[in-house]
Coordinates of C-alpha atoms in Angstrom, one line a residue:
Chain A
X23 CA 65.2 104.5 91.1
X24 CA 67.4 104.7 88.0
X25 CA 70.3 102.0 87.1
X26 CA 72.0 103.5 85.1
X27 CA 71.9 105.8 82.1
X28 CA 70.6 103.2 79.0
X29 CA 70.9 106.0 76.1
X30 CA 70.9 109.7 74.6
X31 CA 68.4 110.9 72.5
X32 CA 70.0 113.4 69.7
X33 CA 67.4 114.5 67.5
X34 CA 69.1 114.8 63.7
X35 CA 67.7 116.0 60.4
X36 CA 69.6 113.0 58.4
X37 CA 69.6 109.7 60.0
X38 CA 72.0 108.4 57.6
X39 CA 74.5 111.0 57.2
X40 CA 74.2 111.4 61.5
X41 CA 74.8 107.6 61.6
X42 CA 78.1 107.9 59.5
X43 CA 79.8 110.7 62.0
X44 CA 79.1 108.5 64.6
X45 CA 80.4 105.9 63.1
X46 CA 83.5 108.1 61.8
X47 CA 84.3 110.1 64.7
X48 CA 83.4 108.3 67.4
X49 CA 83.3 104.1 66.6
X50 CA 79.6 103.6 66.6
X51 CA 78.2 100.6 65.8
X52 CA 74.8 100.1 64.7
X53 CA 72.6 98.3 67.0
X54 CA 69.1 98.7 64.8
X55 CA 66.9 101.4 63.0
X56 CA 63.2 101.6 63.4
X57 CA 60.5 103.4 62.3
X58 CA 58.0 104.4 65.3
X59 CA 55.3 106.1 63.6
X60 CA 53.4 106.6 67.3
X61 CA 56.8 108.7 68.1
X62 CA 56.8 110.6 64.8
X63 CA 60.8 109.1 64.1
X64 CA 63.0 106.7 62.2
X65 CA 65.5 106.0 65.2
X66 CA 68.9 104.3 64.7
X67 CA 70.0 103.0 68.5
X68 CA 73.8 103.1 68.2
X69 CA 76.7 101.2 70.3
X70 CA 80.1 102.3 71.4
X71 CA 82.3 99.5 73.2
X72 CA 80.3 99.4 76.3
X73 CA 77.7 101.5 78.3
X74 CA 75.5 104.3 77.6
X75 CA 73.7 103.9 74.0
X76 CA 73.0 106.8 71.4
X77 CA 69.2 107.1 69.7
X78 CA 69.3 109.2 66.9
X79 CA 66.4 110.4 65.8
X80 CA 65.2 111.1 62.3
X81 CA 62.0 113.3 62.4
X82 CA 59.3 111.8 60.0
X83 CA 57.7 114.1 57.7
X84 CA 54.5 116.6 59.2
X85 CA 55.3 115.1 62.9
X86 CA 55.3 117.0 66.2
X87 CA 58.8 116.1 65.8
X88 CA 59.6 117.8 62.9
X89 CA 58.2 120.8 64.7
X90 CA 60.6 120.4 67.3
X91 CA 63.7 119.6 64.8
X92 CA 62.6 122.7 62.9
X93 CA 62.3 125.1 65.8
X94 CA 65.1 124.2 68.1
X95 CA 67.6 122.4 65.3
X96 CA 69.8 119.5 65.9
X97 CA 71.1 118.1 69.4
X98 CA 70.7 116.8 72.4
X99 CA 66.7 115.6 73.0
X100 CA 66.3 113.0 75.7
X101 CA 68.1 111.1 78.2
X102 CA 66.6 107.6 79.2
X103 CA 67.0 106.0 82.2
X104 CA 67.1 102.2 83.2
X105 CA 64.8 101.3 86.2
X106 CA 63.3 98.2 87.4
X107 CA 59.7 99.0 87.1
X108 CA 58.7 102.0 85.5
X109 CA 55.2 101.7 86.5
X110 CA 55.8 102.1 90.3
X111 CA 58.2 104.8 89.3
X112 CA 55.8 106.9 87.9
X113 CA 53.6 106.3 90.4
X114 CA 56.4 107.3 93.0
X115 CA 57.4 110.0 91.1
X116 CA 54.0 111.4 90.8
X117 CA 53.4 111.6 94.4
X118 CA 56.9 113.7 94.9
X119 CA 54.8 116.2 92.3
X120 CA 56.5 115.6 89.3
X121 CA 55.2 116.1 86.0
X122 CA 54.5 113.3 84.0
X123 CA 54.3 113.1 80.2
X124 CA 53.0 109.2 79.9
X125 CA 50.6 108.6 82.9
X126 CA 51.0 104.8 81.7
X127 CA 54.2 102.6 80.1
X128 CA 53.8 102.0 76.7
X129 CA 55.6 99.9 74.6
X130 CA 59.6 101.4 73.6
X131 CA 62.0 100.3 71.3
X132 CA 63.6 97.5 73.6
X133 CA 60.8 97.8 76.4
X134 CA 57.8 99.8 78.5
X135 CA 58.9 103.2 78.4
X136 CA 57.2 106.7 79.7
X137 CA 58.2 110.4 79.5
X138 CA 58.3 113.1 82.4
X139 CA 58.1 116.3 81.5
X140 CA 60.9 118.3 81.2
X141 CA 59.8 121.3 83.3
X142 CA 59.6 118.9 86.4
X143 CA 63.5 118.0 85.5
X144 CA 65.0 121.7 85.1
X145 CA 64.6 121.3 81.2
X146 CA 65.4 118.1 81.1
X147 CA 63.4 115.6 78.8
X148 CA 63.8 112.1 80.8
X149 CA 62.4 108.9 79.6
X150 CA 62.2 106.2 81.9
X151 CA 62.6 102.4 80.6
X152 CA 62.4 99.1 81.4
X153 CA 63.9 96.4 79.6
X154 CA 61.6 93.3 78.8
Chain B
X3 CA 87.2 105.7 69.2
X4 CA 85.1 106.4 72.3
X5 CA 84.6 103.6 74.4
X6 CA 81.3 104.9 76.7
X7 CA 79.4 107.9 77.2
X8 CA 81.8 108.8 80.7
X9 CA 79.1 111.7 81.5
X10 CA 76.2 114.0 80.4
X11 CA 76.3 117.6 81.2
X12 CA 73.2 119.3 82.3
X13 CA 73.0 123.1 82.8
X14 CA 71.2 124.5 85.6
X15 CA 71.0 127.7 87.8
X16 CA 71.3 126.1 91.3
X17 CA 73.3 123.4 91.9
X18 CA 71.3 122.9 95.3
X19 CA 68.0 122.3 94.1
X20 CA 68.8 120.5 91.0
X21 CA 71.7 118.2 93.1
X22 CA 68.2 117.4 95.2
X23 CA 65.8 116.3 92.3
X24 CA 68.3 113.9 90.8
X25 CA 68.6 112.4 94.5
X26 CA 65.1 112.5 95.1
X27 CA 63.4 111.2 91.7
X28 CA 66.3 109.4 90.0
X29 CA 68.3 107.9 92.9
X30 CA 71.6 109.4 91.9
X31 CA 74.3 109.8 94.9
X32 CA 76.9 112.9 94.6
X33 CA 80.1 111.6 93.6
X34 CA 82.2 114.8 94.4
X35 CA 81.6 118.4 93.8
X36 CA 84.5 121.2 92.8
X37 CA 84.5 124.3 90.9
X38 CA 86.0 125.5 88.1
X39 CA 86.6 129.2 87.3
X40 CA 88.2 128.0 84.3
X41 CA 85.4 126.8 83.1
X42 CA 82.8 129.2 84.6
X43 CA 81.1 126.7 86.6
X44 CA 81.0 125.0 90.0
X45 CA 80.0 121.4 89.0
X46 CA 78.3 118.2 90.9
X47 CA 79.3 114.6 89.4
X48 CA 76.6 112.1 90.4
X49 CA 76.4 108.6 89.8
X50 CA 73.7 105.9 89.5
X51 CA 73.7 102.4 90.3
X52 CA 76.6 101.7 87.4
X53 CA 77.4 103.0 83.8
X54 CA 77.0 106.4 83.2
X55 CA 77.6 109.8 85.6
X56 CA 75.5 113.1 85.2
X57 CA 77.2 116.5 85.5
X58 CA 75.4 119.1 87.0
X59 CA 76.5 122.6 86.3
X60 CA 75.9 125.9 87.1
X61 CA 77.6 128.7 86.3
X62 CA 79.7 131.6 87.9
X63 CA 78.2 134.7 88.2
X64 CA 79.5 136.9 84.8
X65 CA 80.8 133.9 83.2
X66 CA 80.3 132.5 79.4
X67 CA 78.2 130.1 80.7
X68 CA 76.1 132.1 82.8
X69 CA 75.3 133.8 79.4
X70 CA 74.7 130.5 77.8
X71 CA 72.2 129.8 81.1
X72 CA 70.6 132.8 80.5
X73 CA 70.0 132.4 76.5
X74 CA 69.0 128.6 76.7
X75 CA 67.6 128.0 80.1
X76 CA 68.6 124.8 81.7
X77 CA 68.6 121.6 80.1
X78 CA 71.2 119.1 78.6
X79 CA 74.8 120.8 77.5
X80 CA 76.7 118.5 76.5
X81 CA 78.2 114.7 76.5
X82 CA 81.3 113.3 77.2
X83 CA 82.7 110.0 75.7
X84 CA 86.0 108.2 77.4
X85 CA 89.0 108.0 74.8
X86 CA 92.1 106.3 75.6
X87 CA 94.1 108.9 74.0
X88 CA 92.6 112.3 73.5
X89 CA 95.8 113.7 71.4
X90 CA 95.5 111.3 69.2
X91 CA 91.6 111.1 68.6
X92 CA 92.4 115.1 68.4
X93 CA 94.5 114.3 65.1
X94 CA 92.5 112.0 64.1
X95 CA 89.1 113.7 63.9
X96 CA 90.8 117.3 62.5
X97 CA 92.1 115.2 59.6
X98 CA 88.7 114.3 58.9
X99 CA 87.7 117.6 59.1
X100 CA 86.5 117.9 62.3
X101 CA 86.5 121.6 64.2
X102 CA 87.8 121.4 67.6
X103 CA 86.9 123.7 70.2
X104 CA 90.2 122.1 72.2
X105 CA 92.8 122.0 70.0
X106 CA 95.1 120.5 72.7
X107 CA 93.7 118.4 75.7
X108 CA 93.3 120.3 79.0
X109 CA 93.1 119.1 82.6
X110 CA 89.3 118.3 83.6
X111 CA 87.2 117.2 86.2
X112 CA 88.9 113.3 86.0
X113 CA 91.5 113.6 83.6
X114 CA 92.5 115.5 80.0
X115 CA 90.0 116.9 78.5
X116 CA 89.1 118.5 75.0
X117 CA 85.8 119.9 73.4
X118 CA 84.9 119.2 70.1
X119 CA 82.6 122.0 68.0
X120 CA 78.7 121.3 68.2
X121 CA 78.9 122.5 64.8
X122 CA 80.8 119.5 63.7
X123 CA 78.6 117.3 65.8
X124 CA 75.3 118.2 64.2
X125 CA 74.5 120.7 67.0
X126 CA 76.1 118.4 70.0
X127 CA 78.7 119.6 72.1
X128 CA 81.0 117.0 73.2
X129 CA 84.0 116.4 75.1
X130 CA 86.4 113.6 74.9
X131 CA 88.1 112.7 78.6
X132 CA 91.0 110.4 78.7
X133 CA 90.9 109.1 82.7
X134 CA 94.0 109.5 84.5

């Protein structure tokens, strides 16, 4: 079962200038930036005071992410959820039916993460997480 | 500045159903739910373990947002980030150049409340809530 909300995917055509209105508006911090070329992103993971984390995400050039970016625009992508073991989760979710992107963890930016499929969430992209 | 991500708004077309799959796959609990014609939406808050609440909404029959519902399909709507004085960070972010949807704060689900244009935001709607 899910913790707690760990961060919000918001898929941006600029990382840097995205960065600085977070940073402006809102008091982000920056927590790191990473290029994942298996994602097809340059992600910045950003901080407010406490809780819920921001990921934006930069599409790298000719990635199915770009595709996504250019079709749909900027926004909201993801939202990831904290569990305990996202291997039996999958497993458990699996059995309830539900869709899964990543059949397996694979390795995140701060642990094993996997994707379910939005159309088993009511358009919702969810990535599961857990911290290593 | 925001402090945390308070919420994250998620559109869907029955409240039932969707209330159900957050229950069922994510282990979220219903904190309360209320609606508000105001807003065009009858609206669950759930929680998880700690940290950030999800906002399940769907919309009034004829209402903007049923429009929006039926243009987008469900999926994330917006999120919200806890202020401790919305007026102010009002001010603040229209001198920088910000366009606010709110222009003064209004009562919400858990306190005042004012929307800031996705436009602004790089295509992300958010609020700002200020807990009462």
């Amino acid at each position: 079962m899910a913790k707690e909300v760990d961060h919000i995917g918001i898929l941006v055509s600029n990382l840097e200038e995205a960065t600085k209105l977070y940073q402006d508006c809102f008091g982000a911090t920056i927590e790191k930036t990473e290029t994942i070329p298996e994602r097809g992103v340059k992600a910045t993971v950003l901080t407010l005071t406490r809780g819920t984390k921001l990921e934006l995400l930069e599409p790298l050039p000719d990635s199915n992410m770009a595709r996504i970016l250019e079709k749909r625009g900027e926004g909201l992508h993801h939202i990831t959820f904290e569990v305990d073991d996202v291997d039996g989760e999958l497993s458990r979710l699996s059995e309830l039916g539900v869709e899964l992107i990543d059949k397996k963890p694979r390795p995140g930016l701060e642990g094993m993460v996997a994707f379910i499929h939005p159309k088993s969430v009511r358009g919702v992209l969810v990535e599961l997480c857990q911290k290593v």
